PDB file of C-alpha atoms in Angstrom:
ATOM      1  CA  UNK A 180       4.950  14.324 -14.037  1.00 62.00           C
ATOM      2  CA  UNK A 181       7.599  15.843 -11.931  1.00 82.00           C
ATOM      3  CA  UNK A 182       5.320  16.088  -8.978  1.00 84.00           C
ATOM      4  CA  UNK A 183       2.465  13.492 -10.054  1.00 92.00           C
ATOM      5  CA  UNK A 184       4.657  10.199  -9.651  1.00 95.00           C
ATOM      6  CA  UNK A 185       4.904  10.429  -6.112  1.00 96.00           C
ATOM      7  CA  UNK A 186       1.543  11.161  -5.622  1.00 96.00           C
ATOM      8  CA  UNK A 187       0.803   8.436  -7.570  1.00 97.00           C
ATOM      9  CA  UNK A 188       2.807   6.364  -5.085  1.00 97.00           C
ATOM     10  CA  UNK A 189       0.749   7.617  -2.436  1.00 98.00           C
ATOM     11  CA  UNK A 190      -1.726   6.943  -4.127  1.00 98.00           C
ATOM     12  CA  UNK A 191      -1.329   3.121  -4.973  1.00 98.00           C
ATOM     13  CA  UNK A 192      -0.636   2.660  -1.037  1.00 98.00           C
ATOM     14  CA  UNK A 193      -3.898   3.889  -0.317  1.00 98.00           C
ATOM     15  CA  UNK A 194      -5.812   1.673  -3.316  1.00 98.00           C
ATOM     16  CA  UNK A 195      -4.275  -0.886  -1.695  1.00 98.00           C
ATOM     17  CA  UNK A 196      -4.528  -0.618   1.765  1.00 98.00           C
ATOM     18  CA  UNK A 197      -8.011  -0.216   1.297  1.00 98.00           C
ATOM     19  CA  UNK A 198      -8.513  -2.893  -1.043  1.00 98.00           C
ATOM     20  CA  UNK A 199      -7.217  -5.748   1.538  1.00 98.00           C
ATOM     21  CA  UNK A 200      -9.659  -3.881   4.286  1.00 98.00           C
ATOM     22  CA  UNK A 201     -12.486  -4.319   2.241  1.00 98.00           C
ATOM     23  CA  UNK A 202     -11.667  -8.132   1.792  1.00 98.00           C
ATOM     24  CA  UNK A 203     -10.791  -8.642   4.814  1.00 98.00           C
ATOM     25  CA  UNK A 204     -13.897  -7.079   6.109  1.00 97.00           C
ATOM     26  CA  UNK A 205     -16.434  -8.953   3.766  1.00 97.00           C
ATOM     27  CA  UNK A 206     -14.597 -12.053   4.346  1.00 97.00           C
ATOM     28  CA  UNK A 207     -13.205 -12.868   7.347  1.00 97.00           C
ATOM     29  CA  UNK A 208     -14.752 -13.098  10.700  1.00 97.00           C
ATOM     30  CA  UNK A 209     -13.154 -10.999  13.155  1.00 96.00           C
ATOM     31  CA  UNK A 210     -10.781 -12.156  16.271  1.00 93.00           C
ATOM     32  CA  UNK A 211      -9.526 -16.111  16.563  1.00 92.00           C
ATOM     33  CA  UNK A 212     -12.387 -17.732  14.680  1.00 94.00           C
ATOM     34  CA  UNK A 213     -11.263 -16.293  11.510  1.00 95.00           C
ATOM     35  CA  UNK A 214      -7.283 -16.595  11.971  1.00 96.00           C
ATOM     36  CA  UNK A 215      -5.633 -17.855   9.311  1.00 96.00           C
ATOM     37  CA  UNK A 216      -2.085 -18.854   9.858  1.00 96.00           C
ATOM     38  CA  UNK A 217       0.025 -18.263   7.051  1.00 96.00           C
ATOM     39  CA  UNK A 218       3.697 -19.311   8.305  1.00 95.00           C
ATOM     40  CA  UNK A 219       2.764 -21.273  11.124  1.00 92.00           C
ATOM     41  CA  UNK A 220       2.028 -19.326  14.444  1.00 88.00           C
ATOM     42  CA  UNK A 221       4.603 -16.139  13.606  1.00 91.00           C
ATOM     43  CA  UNK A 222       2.666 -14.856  10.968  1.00 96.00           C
ATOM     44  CA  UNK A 223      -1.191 -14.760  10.544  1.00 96.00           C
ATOM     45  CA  UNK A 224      -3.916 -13.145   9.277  1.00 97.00           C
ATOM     46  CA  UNK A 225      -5.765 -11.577  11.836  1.00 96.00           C
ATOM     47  CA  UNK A 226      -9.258  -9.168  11.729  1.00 97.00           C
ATOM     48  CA  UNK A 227      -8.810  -6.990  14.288  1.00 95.00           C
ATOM     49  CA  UNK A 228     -10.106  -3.743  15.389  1.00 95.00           C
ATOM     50  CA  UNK A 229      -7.875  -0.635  16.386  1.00 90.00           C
ATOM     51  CA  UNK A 230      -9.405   2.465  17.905  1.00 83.00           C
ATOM     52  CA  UNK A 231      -5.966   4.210  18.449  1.00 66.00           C
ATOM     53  CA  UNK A 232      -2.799   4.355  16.614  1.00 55.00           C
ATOM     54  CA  UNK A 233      -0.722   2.067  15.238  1.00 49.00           C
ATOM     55  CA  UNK A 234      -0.185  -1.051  17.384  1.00 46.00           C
ATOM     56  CA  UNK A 235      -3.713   0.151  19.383  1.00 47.00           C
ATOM     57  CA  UNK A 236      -1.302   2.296  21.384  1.00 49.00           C
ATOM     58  CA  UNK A 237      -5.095   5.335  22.504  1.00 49.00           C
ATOM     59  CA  UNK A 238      -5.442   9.139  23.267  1.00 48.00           C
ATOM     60  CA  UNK A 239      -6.703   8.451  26.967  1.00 49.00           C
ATOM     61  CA  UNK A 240      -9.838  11.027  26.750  1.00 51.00           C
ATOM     62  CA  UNK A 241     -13.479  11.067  26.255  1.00 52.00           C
ATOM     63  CA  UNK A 242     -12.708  13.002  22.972  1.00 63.00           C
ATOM     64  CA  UNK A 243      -9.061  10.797  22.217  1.00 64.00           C
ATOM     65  CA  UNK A 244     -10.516   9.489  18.597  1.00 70.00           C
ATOM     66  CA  UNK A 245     -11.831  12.609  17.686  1.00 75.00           C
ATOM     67  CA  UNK A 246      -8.373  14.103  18.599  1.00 79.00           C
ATOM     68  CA  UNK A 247      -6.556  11.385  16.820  1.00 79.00           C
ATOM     69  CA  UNK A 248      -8.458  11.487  13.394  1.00 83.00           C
ATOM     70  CA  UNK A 249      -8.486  15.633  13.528  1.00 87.00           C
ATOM     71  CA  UNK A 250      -4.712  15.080  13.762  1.00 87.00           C
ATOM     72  CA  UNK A 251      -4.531  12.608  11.108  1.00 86.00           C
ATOM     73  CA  UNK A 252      -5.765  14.977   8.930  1.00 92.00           C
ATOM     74  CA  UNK A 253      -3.901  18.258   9.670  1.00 93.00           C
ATOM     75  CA  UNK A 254      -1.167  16.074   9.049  1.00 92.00           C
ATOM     76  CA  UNK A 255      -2.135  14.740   6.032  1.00 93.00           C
ATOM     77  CA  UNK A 256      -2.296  18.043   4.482  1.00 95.00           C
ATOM     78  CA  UNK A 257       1.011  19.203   6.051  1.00 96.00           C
ATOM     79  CA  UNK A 258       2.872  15.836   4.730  1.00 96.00           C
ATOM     80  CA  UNK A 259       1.211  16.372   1.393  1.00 96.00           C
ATOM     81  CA  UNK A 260       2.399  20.228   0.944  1.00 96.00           C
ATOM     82  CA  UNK A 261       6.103  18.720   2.408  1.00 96.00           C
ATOM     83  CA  UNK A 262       6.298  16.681  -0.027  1.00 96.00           C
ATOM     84  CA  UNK A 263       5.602  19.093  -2.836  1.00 96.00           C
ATOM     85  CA  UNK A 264       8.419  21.205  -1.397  1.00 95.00           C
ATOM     86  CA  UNK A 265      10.676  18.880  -1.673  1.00 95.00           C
ATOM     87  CA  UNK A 266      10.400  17.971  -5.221  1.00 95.00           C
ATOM     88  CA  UNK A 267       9.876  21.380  -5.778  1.00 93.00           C
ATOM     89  CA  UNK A 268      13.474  22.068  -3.925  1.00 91.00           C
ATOM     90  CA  UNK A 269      14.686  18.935  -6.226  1.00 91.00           C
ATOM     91  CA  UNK A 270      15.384  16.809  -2.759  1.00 93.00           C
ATOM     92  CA  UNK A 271      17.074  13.436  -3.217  1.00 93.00           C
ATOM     93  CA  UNK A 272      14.905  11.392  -4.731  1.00 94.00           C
ATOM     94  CA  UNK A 273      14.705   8.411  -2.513  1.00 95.00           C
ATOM     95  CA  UNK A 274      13.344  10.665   0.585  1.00 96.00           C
ATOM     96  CA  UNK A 275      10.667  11.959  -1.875  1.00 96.00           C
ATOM     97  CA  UNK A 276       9.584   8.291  -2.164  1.00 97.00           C
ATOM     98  CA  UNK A 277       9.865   7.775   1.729  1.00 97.00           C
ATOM     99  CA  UNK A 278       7.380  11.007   1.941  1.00 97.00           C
ATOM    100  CA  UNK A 279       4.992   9.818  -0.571  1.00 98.00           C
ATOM    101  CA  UNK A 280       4.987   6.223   1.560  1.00 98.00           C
ATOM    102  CA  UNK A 281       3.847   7.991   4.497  1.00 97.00           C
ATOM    103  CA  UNK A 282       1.718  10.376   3.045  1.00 97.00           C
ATOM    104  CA  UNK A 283       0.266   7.340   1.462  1.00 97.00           C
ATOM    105  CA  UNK A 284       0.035   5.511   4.468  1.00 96.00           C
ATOM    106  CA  UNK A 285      -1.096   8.323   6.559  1.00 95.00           C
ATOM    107  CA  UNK A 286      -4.246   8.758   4.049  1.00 96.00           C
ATOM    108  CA  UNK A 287      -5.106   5.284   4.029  1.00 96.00           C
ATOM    109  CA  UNK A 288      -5.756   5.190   8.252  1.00 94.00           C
ATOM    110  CA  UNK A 289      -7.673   8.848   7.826  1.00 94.00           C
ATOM    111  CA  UNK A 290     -10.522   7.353   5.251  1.00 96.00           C
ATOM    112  CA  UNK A 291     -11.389   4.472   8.077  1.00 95.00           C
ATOM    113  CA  UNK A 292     -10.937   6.688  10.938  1.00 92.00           C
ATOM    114  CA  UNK A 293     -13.406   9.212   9.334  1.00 93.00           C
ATOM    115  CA  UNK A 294     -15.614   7.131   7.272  1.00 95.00           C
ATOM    116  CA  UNK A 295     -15.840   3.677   8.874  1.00 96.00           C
ATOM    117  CA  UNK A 296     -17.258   4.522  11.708  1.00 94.00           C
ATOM    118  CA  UNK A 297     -20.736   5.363   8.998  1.00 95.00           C
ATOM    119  CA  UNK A 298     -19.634   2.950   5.956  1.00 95.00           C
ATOM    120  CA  UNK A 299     -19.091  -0.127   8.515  1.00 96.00           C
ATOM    121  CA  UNK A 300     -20.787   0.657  11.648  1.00 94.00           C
ATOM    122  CA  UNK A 301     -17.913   0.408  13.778  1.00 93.00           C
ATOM    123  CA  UNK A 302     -17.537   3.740  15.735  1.00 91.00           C
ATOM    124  CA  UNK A 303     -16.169   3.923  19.197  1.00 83.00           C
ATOM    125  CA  UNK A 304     -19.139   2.863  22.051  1.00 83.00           C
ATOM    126  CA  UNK A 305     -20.235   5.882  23.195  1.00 81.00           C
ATOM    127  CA  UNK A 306     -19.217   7.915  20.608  1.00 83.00           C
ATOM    128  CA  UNK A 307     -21.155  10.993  19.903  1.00 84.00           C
ATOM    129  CA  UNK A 308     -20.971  10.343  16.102  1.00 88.00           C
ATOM    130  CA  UNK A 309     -20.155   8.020  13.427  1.00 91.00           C
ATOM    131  CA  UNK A 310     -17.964  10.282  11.914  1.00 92.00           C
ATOM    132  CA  UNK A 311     -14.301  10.766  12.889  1.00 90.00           C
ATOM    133  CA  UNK A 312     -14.860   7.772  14.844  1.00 89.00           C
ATOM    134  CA  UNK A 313     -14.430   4.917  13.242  1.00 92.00           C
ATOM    135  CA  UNK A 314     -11.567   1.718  13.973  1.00 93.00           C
ATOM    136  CA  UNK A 315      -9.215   1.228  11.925  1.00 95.00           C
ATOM    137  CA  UNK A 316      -8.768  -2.360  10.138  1.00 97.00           C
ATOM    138  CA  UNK A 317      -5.941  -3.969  10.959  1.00 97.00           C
ATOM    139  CA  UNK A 318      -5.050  -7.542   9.782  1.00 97.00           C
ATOM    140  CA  UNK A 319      -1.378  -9.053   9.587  1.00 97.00           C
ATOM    141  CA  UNK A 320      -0.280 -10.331  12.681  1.00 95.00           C
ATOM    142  CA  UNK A 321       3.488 -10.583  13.400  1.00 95.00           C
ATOM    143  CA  UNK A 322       4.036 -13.391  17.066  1.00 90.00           C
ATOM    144  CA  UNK A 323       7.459 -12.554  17.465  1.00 86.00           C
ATOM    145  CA  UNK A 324       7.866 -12.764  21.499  1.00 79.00           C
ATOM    146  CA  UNK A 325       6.567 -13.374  24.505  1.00 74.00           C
ATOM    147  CA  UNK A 326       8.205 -13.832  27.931  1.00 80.00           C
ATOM    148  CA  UNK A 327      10.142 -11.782  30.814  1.00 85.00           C
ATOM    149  CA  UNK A 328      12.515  -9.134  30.657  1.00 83.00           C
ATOM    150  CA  UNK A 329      15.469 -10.020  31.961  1.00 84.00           C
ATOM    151  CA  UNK A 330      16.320  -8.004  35.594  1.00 81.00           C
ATOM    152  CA  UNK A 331      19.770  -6.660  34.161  1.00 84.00           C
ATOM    153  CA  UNK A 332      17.388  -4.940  31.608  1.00 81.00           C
ATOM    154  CA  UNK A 333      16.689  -0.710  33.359  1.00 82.00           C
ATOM    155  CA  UNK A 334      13.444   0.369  34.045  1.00 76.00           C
ATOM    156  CA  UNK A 335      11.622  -2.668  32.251  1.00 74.00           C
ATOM    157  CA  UNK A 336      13.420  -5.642  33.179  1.00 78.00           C
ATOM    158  CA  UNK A 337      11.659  -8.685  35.572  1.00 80.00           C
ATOM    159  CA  UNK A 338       8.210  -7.213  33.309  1.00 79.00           C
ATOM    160  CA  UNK A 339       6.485  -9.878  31.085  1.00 75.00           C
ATOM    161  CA  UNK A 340       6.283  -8.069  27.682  1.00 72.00           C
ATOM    162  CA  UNK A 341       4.499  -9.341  24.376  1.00 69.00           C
ATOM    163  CA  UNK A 342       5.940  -8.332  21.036  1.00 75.00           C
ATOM    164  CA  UNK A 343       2.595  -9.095  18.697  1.00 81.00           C
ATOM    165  CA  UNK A 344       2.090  -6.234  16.339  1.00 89.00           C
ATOM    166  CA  UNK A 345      -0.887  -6.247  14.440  1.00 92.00           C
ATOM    167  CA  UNK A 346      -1.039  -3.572  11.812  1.00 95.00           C
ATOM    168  CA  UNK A 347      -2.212  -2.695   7.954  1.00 97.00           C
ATOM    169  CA  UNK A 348      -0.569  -1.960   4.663  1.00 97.00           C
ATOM    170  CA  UNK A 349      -1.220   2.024   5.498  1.00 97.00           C
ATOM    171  CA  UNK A 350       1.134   1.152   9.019  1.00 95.00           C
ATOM    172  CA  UNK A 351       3.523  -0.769   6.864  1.00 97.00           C
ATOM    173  CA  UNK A 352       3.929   1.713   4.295  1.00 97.00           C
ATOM    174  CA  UNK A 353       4.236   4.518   7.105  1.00 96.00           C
ATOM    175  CA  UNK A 354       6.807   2.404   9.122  1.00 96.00           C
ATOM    176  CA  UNK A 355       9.037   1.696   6.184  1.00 97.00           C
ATOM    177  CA  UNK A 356       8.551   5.378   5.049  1.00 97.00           C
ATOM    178  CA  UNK A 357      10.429   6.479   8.316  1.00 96.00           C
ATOM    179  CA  UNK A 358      13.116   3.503   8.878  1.00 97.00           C
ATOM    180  CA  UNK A 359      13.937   4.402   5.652  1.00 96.00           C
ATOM    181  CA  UNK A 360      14.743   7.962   6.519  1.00 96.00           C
ATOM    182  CA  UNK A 361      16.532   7.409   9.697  1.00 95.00           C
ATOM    183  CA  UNK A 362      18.430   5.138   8.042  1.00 94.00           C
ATOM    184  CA  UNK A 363      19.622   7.448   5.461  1.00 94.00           C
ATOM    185  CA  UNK A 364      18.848  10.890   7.256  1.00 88.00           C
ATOM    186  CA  UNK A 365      22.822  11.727   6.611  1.00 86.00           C
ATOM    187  CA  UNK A 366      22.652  11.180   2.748  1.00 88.00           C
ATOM    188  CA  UNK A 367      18.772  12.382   2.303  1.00 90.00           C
ATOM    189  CA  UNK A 368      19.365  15.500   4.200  1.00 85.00           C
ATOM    190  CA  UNK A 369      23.154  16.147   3.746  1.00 78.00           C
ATOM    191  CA  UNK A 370      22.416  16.183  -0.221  1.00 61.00           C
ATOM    192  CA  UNK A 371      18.972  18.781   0.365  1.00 55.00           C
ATOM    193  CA  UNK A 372      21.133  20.975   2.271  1.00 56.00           C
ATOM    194  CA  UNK A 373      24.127  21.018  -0.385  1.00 59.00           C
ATOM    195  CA  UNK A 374      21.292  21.449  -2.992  1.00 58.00           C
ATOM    196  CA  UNK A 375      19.952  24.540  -1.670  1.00 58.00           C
ATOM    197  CA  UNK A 376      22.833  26.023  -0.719  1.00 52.00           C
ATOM    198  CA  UNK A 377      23.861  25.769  -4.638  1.00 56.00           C
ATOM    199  CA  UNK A 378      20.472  27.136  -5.602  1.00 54.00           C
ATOM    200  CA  UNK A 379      20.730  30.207  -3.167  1.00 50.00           C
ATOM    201  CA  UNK A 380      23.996  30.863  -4.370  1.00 54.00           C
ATOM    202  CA  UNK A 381      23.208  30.381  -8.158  1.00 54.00           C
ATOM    203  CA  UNK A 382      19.691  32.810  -7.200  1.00 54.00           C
ATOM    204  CA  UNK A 383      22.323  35.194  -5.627  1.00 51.00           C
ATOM    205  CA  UNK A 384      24.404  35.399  -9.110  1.00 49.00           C
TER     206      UNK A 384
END
């Protein structure tokens, strides 16, 4: 159990990120027809469609989605081994939980960028295969902003700039994974330092 909880949280993410896809998918229509508004226009369910990353943000290359998904999945493996070091290095327990979110997370957008592209027959135009190509479903749709940035603003500012994320549970689960962290990088990592610094020394006697 001292490793099996958090992958248990992992998981649970993934049962239910996938879950919500599959309803979504067998019973909403995709884009504005099906939009269902939930607190007026700021937040709404939304079938959408997202070859890339999170927030649709795309590897610019014939082979970009194959890329992407052969990523996802090196990375699942390395998350998953990170986070049995840490429990195995008794870490502080809350960024154990932040790993398993991610992992979690990162799992859930692997199975529909590997296996939706066959399951749902929605693969990448052009794609040379089904496989490793498929979108991901995303669904709740955040209408926070819209407008210009002002000119005092570097770089960006006079640029009209939309802030309308549309993302899943896997991207929630990921994003709260890693605010969590940075918010408490000091504590989480301070503490797994100490730690094995005491077990080094207590090896060493």
């Amino acid at each position: 159990m001292k490793y099996w909880k958090f992958y248990l949280l992992s998981l649970l993410v993934i049962l239910i990120d996938q879950a919500v896809k599959l309803i979504v998918h067998y019973n909403m229509e995709m884009g504005l027809p099906g939009e269902i508004h939930v607190i007026g226009d700021f937040f709404k369910l939304h079938y959408t469609l997202n070859p890339g990353m999170a927030f649709g943000v795309e590897l610019g290359s014939e082979y970009g989605k194959l890329i992407l998904t052969l990523f996802r999945l090196v990375a699942m493996f390395g998350i998953g081994y990170y986070l049995y070091y840490l429990v195995k290095h008794n870490a502080p327990q809350g960024l154990i939980w932040c790993i398993a979110l991610i992992l979690g997370g990162a799992i859930g957008n692997l199975v529909d960028s590997t296996f939706y592209g066959v399951w749902f027959d929605n693969a990448l135009y052009g794609s040379s295969t089904p496989w490793f190509h498929g979108q991901v479903i995303d669904m709740f749709y955040l209408d926070i902003w819209e407008g210009i940035i002002p000119h005092w603003v570097p770089i960006i500012g006079g640029k009209p700039m939309s802030l309308w994320p549309i993302f899943n549970i896997a991207d929630a689960a990921i994003f709260i994974g890693v605010l969590m962290i940075l918010f408490n990088q000091k504590r989480f990592f301070g503490e797994h330092h100490e730690q094995e610094h005491k077990t080094v020394q207590q090896q060493g006697l």
